[in-house]
XYZ file of C-alpha atoms in Angstrom:
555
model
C 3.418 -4.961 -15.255
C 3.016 -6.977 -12.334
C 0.113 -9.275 -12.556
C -1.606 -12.504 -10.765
C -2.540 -15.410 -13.220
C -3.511 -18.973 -14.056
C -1.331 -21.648 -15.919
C -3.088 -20.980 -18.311
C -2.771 -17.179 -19.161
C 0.912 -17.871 -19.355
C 1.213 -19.987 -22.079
C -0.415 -22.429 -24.929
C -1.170 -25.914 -24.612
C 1.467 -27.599 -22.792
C 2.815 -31.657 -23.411
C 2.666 -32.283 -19.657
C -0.722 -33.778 -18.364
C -0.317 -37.077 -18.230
C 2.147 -36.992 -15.108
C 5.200 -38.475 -14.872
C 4.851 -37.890 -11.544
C 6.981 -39.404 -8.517
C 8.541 -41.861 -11.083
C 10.307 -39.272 -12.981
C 9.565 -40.896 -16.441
C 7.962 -37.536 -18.108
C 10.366 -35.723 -19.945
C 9.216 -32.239 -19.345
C 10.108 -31.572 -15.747
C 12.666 -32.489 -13.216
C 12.076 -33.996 -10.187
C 13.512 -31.890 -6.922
C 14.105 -34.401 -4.818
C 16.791 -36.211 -7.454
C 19.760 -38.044 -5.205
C 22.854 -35.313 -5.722
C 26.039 -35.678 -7.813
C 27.866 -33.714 -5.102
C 31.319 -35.390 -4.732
C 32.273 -32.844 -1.444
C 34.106 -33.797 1.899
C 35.333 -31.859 4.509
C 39.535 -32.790 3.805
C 38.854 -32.099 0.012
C 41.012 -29.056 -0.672
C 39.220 -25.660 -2.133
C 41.432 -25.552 -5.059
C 39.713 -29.478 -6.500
C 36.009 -27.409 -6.375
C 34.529 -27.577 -9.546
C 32.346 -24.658 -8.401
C 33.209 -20.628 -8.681
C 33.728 -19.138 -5.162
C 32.649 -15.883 -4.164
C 34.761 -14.418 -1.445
C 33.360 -12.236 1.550
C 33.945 -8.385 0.309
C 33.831 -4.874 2.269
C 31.366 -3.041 2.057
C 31.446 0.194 0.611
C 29.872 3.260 2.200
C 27.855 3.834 -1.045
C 26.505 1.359 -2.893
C 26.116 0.972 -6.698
C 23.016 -0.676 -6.515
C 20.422 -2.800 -3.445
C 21.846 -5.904 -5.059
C 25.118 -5.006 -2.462
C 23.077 -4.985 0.322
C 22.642 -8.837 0.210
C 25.166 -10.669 3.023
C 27.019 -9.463 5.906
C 24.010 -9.751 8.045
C 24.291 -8.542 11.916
C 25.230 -11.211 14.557
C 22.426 -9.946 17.775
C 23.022 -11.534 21.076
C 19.850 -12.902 22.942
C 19.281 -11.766 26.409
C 16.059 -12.353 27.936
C 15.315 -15.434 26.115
C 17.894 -17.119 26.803
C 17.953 -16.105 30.666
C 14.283 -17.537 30.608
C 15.000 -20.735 29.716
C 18.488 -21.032 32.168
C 20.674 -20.977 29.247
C 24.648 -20.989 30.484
C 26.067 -20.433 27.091
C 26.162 -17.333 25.214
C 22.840 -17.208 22.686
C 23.293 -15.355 19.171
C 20.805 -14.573 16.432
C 22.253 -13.918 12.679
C 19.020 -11.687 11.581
C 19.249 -13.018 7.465
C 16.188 -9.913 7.186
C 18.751 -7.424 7.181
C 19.761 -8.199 3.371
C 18.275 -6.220 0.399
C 14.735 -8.276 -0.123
C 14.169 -9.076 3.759
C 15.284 -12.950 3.730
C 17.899 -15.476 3.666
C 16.857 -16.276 0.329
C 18.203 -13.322 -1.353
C 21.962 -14.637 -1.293
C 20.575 -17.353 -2.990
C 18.625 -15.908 -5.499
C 21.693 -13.297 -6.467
C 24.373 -16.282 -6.764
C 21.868 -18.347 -9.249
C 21.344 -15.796 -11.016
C 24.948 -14.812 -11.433
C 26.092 -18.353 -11.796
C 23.593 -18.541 -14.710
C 24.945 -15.808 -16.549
C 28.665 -16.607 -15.951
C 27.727 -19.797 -17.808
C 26.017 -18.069 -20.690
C 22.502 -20.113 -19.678
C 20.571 -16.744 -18.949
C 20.774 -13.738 -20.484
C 19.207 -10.214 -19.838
C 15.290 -10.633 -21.362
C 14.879 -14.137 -20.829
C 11.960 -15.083 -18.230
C 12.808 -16.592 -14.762
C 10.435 -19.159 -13.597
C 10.640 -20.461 -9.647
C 8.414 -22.700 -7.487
C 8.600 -21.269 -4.081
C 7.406 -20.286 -1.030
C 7.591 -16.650 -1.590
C 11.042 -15.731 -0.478
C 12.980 -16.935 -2.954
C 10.072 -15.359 -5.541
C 11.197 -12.064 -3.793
C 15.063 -12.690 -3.783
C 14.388 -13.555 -7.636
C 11.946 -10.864 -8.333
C 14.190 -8.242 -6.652
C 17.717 -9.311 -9.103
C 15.337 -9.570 -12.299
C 14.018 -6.020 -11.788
C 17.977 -4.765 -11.404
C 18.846 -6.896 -14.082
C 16.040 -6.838 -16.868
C 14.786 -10.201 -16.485
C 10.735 -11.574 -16.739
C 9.800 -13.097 -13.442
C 6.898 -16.081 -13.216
C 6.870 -17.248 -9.457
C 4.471 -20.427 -8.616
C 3.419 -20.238 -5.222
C 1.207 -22.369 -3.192
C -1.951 -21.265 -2.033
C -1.214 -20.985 1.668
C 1.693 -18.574 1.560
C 0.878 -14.860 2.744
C -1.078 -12.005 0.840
C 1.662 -9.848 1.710
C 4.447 -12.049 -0.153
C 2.185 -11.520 -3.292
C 2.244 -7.693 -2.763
C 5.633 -7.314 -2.422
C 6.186 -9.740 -5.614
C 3.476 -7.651 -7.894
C 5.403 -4.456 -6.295
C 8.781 -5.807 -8.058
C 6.970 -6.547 -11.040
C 6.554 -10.262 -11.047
C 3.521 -12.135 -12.551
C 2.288 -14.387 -9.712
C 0.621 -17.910 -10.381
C -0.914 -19.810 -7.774
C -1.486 -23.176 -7.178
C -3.168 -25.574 -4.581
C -1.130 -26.815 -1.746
C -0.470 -30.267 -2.616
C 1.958 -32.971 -2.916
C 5.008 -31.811 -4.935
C 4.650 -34.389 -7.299
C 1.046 -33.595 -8.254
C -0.034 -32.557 -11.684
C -1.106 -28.881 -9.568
C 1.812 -28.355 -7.650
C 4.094 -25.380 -8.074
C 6.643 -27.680 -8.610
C 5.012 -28.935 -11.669
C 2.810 -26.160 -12.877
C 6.448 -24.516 -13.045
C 8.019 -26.865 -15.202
C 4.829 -26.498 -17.430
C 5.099 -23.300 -17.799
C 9.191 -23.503 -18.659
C 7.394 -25.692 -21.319
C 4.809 -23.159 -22.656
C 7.169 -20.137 -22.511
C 10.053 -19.760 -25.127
C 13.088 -18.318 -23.543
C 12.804 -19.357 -19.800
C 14.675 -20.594 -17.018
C 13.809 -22.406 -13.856
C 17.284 -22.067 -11.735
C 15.491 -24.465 -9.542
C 16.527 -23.948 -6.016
C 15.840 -27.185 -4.938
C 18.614 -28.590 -7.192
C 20.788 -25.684 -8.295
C 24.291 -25.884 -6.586
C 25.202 -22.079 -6.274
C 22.084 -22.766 -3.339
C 24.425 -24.272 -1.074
C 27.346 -22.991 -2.374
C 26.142 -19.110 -1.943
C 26.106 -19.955 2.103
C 29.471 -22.085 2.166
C 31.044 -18.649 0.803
C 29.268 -16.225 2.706
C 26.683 -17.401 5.563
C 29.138 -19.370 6.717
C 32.045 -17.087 6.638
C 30.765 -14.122 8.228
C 29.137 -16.502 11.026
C 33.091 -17.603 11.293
C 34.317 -14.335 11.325
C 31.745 -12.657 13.047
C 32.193 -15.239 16.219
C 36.134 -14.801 15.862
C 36.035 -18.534 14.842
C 34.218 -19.725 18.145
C 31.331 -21.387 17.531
C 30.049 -24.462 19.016
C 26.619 -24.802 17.599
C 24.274 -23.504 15.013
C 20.966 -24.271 14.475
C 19.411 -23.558 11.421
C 15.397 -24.547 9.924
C 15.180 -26.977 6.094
C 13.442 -25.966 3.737
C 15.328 -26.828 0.479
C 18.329 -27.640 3.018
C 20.659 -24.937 1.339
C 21.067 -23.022 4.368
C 21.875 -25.897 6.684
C 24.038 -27.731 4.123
C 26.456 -25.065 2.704
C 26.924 -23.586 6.287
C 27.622 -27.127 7.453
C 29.774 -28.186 5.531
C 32.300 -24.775 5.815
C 31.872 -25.370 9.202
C 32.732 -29.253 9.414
C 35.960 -27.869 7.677
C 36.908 -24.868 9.831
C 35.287 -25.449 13.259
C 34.616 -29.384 13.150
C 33.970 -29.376 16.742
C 30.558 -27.292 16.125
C 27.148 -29.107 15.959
C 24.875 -28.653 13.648
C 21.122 -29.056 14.653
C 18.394 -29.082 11.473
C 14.960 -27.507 12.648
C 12.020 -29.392 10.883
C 8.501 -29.061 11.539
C 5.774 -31.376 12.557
C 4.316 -32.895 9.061
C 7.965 -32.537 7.025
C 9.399 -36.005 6.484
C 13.042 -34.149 6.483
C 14.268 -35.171 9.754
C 16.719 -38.099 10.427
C 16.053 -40.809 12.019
C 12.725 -41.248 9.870
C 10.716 -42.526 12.794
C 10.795 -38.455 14.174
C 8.532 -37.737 11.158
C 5.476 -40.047 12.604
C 2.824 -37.213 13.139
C -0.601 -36.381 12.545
C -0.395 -33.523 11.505
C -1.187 -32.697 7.842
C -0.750 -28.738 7.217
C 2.349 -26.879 8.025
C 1.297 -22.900 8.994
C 4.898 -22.184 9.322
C 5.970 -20.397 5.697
C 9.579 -21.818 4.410
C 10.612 -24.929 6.264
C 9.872 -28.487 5.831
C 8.807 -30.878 2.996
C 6.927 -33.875 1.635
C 10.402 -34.701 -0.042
C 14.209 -34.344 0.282
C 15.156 -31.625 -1.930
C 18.455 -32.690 -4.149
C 20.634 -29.995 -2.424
C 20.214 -31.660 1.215
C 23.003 -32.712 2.646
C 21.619 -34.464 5.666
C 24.800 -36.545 6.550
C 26.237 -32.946 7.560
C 23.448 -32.988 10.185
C 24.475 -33.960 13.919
C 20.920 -33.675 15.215
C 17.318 -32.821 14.537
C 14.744 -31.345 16.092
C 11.041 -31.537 14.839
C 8.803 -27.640 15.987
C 5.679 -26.913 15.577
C 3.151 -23.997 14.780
C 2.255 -23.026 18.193
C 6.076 -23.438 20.095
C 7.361 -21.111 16.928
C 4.218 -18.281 16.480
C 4.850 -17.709 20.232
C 8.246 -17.923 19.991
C 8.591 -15.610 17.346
C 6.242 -12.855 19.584
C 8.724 -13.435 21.985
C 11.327 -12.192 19.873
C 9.736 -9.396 18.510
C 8.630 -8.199 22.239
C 11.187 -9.235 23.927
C 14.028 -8.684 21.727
C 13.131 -6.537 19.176
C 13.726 -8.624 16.350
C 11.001 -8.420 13.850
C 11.441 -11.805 12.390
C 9.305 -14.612 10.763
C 7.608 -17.688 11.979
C 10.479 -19.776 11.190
C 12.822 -18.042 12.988
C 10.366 -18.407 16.003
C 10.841 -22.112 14.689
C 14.591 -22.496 15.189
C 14.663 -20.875 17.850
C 11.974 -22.936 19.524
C 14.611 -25.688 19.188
C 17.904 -23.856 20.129
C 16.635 -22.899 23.460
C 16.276 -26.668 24.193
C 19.253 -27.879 22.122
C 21.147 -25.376 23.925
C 20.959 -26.684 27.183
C 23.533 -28.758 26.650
C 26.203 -26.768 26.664
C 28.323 -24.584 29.180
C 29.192 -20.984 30.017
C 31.427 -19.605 27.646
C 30.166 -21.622 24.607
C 27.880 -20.052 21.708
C 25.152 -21.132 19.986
C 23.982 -19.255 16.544
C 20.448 -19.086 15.289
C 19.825 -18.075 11.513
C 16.431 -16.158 11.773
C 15.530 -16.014 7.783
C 13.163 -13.318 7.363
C 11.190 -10.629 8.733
C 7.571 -9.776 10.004
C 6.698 -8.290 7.286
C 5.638 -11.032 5.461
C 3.432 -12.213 8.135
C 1.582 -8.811 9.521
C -2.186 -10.494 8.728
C -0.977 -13.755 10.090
C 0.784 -14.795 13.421
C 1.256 -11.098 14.646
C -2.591 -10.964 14.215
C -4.508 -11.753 17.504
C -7.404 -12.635 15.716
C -5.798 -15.067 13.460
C -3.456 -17.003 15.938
C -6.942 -17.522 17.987
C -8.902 -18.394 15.490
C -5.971 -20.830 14.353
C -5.501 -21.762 18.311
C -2.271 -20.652 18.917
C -3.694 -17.797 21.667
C -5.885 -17.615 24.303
C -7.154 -14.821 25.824
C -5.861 -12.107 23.593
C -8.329 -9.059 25.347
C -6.804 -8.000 27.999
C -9.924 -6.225 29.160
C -12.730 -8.964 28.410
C -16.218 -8.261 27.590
C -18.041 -10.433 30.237
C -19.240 -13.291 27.577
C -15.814 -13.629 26.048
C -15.212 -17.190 28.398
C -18.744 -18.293 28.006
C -18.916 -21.324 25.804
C -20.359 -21.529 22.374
C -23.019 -24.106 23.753
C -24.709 -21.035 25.496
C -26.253 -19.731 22.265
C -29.571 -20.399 21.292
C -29.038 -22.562 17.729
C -31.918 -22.866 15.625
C -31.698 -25.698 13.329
C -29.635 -25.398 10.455
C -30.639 -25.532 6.949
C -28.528 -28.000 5.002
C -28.424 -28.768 1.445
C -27.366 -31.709 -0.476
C -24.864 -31.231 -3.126
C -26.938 -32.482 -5.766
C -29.561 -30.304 -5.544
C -29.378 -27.235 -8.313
C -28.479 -23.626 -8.154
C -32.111 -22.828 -8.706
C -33.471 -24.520 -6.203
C -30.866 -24.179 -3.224
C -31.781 -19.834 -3.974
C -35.323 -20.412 -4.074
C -35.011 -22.430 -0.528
C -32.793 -19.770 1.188
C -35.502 -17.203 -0.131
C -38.681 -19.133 1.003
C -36.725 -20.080 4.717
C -35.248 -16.397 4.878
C -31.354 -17.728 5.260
C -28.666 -15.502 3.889
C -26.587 -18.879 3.727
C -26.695 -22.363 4.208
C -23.771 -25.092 4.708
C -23.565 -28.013 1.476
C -23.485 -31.836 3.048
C -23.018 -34.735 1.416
C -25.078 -38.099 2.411
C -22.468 -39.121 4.477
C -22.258 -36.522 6.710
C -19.189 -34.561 4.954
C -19.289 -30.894 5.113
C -18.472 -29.631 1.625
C -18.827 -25.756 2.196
C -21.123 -22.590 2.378
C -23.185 -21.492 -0.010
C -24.576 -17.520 0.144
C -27.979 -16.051 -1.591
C -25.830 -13.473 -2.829
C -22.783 -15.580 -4.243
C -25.410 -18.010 -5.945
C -27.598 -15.018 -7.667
C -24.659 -13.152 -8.719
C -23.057 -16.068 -10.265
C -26.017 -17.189 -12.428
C -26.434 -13.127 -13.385
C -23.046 -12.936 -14.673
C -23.212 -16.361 -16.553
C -20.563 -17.899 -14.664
C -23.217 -21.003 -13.385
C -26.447 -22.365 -14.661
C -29.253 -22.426 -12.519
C -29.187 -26.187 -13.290
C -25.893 -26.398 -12.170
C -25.455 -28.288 -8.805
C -25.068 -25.656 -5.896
C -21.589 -27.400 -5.576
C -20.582 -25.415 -8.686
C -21.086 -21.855 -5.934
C -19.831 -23.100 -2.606
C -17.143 -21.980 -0.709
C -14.783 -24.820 -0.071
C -13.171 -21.988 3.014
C -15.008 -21.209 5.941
C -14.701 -20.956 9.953
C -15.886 -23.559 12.543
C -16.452 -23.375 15.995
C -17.297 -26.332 18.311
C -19.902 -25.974 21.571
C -16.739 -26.179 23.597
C -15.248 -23.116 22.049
C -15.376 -19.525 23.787
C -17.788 -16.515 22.422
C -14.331 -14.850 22.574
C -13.134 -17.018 19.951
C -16.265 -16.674 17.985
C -15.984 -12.848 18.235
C -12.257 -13.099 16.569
C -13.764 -15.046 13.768
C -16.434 -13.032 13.014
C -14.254 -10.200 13.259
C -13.106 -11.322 9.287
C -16.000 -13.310 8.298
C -19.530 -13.124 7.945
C -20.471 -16.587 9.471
C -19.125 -19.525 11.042
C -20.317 -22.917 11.470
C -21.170 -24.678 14.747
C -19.843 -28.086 14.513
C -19.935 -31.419 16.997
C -17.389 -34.293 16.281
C -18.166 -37.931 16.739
C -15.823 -41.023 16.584
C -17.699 -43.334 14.237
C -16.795 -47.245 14.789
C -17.230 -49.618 11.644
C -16.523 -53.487 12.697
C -16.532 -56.679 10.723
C -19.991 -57.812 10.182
C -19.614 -61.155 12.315
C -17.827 -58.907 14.950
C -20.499 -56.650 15.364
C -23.069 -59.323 15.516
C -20.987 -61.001 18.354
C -20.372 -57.790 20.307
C -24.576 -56.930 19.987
C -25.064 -60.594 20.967
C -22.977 -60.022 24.208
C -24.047 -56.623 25.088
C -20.686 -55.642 24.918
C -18.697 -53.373 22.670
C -19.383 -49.534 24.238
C -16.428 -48.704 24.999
C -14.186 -46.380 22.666
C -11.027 -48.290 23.117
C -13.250 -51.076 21.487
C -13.546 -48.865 18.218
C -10.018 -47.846 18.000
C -8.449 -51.271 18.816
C -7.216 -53.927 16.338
C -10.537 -55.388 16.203
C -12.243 -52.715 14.268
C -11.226 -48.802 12.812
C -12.657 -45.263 13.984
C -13.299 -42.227 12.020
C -14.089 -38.574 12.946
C -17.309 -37.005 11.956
C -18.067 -33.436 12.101
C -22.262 -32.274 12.358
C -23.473 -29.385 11.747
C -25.532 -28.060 14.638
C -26.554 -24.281 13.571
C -24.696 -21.507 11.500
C -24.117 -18.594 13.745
C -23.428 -14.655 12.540
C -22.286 -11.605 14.392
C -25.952 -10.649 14.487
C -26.711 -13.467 16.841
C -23.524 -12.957 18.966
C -24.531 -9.365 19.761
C -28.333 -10.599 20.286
C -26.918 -13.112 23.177
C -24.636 -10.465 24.609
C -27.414 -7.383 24.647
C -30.172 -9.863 25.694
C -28.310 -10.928 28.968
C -26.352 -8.339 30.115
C -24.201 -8.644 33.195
C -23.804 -4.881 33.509
């Protein structure tokens, strides 16, 4: 039965908490990111493969079971994208949903499998283990219900509710795990190998290193783009995530269509791209699901790469809209991300060329997230998502009347922090630390039902019941956007940033001594460092939204 668990519930005590880490030292796990053993070229013959090949097959009109249903995806043709952008050559998208489990990841996930068994390293019974980002869990899930295998998939935190659905639906247990580096002791990378550890019997085909990853879209992807496009192809751009995709389609291409360029799709925050200096960014979280990586998984070929191109979250939501409105393709936010990029790449080449876009999966991984109006505001990728406005939706946050907050410190206890909400008649109250950091919420009704079921103390610092997830809004944001927030949570926090300046003591002194120093360029220059500091101004509900709107109505 399909279930959702810790580390923990899935095995004893396990030999791995000391790290290893990014040196590799620790014995019990395998670094993904290992430089590859792969000895390929493109004038090396077939018959000198060490590898099995599995040749393109037709398909029959009834099938023996779903796992047949995984390849010979549809080749679509783009129309009004492409026209939009002024686009002379001939735009295709190879929709990778259409296979069995709804993503590219399912030829994958059948050839390790399959691989595995021809080599006598699996067997029916034995438990499958993967660290993923949910749709290579489902390819997995979906070939160990059909062929009587246990099914553990890690996933981070971050990845979609419906991805865990669909993998309790096939009957795999679910662990999740904080989004962090991959080399932490809580990654899924990690917790994965520690539970290969814990777990007698199991396998982790590891997709980040396994060869049939690559190889599965050298003998198909690749093929049926070849044969599909009659052998005319002249560019394909495809999104890296463990860099399967993009290097076994590559590489069958650099043999039988050298002239075709390849273009990798990376997002902002990945350090994938080539040269390295494209990978300078601020950002620090990745909303696109499946692409990009604080590492260079082992199966990367990146040498097969003729160009990158870095996306980001907003350029690929939208585009992905776009291609469900526009084109009817219910894809995924990474295929809003490669696609993002072919319509620029594209521009480079001339009527009666082609370009090919893998889109890897479908919407319906992502129906709560970017196809949500609420959530791509509240994330802001969307403006103005009402057609028909209420007449406070562009009035600015700044316009409500903000009492002044009630803040606690994090040391102060359980017991006290309820008895203060009681006495000041707050339903919730943001945690701050001394230095101004915002820690989280804490509710009256989280902290009394935790210390009446025994899960706190009432000594217990009120850190031990705060919410570490919550909205914020700034003065400068729209009621609209407030509404959208509220529209999923209870409260949100109204929040003012300041650039904080520390200098060198003697600097300072000089600069006060002067009168000069005010400016900001001052506090970000070589001569001193700036930080950002968020303060909390007021904590605002739906209640007080409604009270603004009713109390100055333009009707």
């Amino acid at each position: 039965m399909a279930s959702v668990s810790t580390p923990q519930e899935l095995g004893k005590k396990c030999p791995l908490e000391n790290g290893g880490g990014a040196s590799g030292q620790d014995s019990t796990w395998i670094l993904p990111n290992l430089p590859s053993k792969c000895t390929w070229t493109a004038t090396t013959p077939a018959s000198k493969s060490p590898h099995s090949c599995v040749p393109l097959t037709e398909e029959k009109k009834i099938l023996p079971n779903i796992l047949k249903k995984i390849g010979c995806t549809p080749m679509v043709q783009i129309n009004k994208i492409g026209k939009s952008y002024g686009l002379k050559c001939e735009l295709l998208a190879k929709c990778e949903y259409f296979n069995a489990g709804g993503s590219v990841k399912d030829r994958i996930s059948l050839r390790m499998v399959e691989d595995a068994e021809r080599a006598g390293i699996i067997k029916p019974g034995d438990t499958l283990i993967e660290p993923t980002s949910g749709n290579t869990g489902i390819g997995l899930a979906l070939v160990a219900a059909l062929k009587g295998y246990r099914c553990i998939i890690v996933l981070p935190e971050k990845m979609s509710m419906e991805k865990v659905d669909i993998l309790k639906a096939l009957g795999a247990e679910i662990v999740r795990t904080p989004c962090t580096r991959f080399d932490a002791p809580e990654s899924n990378v990690r917790v994965a190998w520690k539970l290969k550890s814990q777990i007698p019997n199991s396998h982790i085909l590891d997709q980040y290193r396994n060869p049939s990853n690559p190889l599965a879209h050298y003998d198909t992807t690749a093929e049926e783009i070849l044969e599909q496009c009659e052998g005319k192809v002249h560019m394909v751009v495809i999104g890296s995530g463990t860099g399967g995709t993009i290097t076994g389609v590559a590489r069958k291409l650099k043999e039988k269509c050298p002239e075709c360029k390849i273009v990798g799709v990376d997002p902002d925050g990945s350090i994938v791209a080539l040269p390295s200096e494209m990978n300078k960014t601020n950002t620090t979280t990745i909303e696109v699901e499946g692409i990009g990586h604080d590492f260079i998984p082992t199966v990367l070929d990146r040498s097969v790469v003729d160009q990158w191109y870095k996306s980001n979250d907003r350029d690929s939501f939208l585009m992905s809209r776009r291609l469900i409105r526009e084109e009817g393709l219910l894809c995924g936010g990474s295929s809003g991300s490669a696609m993002s990029v072919a319509v620029r790449a594209a521009r480079e080449l001339q009527e009666g060329q082609r370009c090919v876009v893998i889109l890897p999966d479908s919407v319906r991984n992502y129906m709560s997230k970017f196809v949500n109006d609420q959530w791509m505001i509240k994330n802001g990728f969307l403006n103005d998502a009402q057609e028909h406005k209420p007449w406070w939706w562009d009035i600015k946050v700044q316009k409500l009347n903000l009492s002044a907050p009630l803040i606690l410190l994090p040391e102060v206890s359980c017991q006290k922090a309820i008895e203060i909400l009681q006495e000041k008649g707050y339903d919730q109250a943001p945690v701050v630390a001394e230095s101004g950091l915002i820690l989280g919420m804490v509710t009256l009704s989280n902290a009394l039902s935790s210390v009446q079921d025994g899960n706190v103390e009432f000594s217990d610092p009120v850190t031990k019941v705060t919410y570490d997830q919550f909205s914020k809004v700034s003065l400068e944001d729209s009621l609209g956007k407030l509404s959208c927030l509220l529209e999923n949570d209870h409260f949100a926090i109204v929040v003012h940033e300041q650039t904080q300046c520390r200098y060198l003591q003697e600097l300072l002194a000089q600069v006060f001594e002067r009168g000069e120093g005010n400016s900001e360029a001052d506090c970000v220059s070589g001569n001193g460092s700036s930080s950002t500091k968020q303060t909390v101004l007021g904590v605002v509900t739906a209640m007080d939204l409604l009270t603004f709107a009713s109390s100055n109505d333009k009707k």
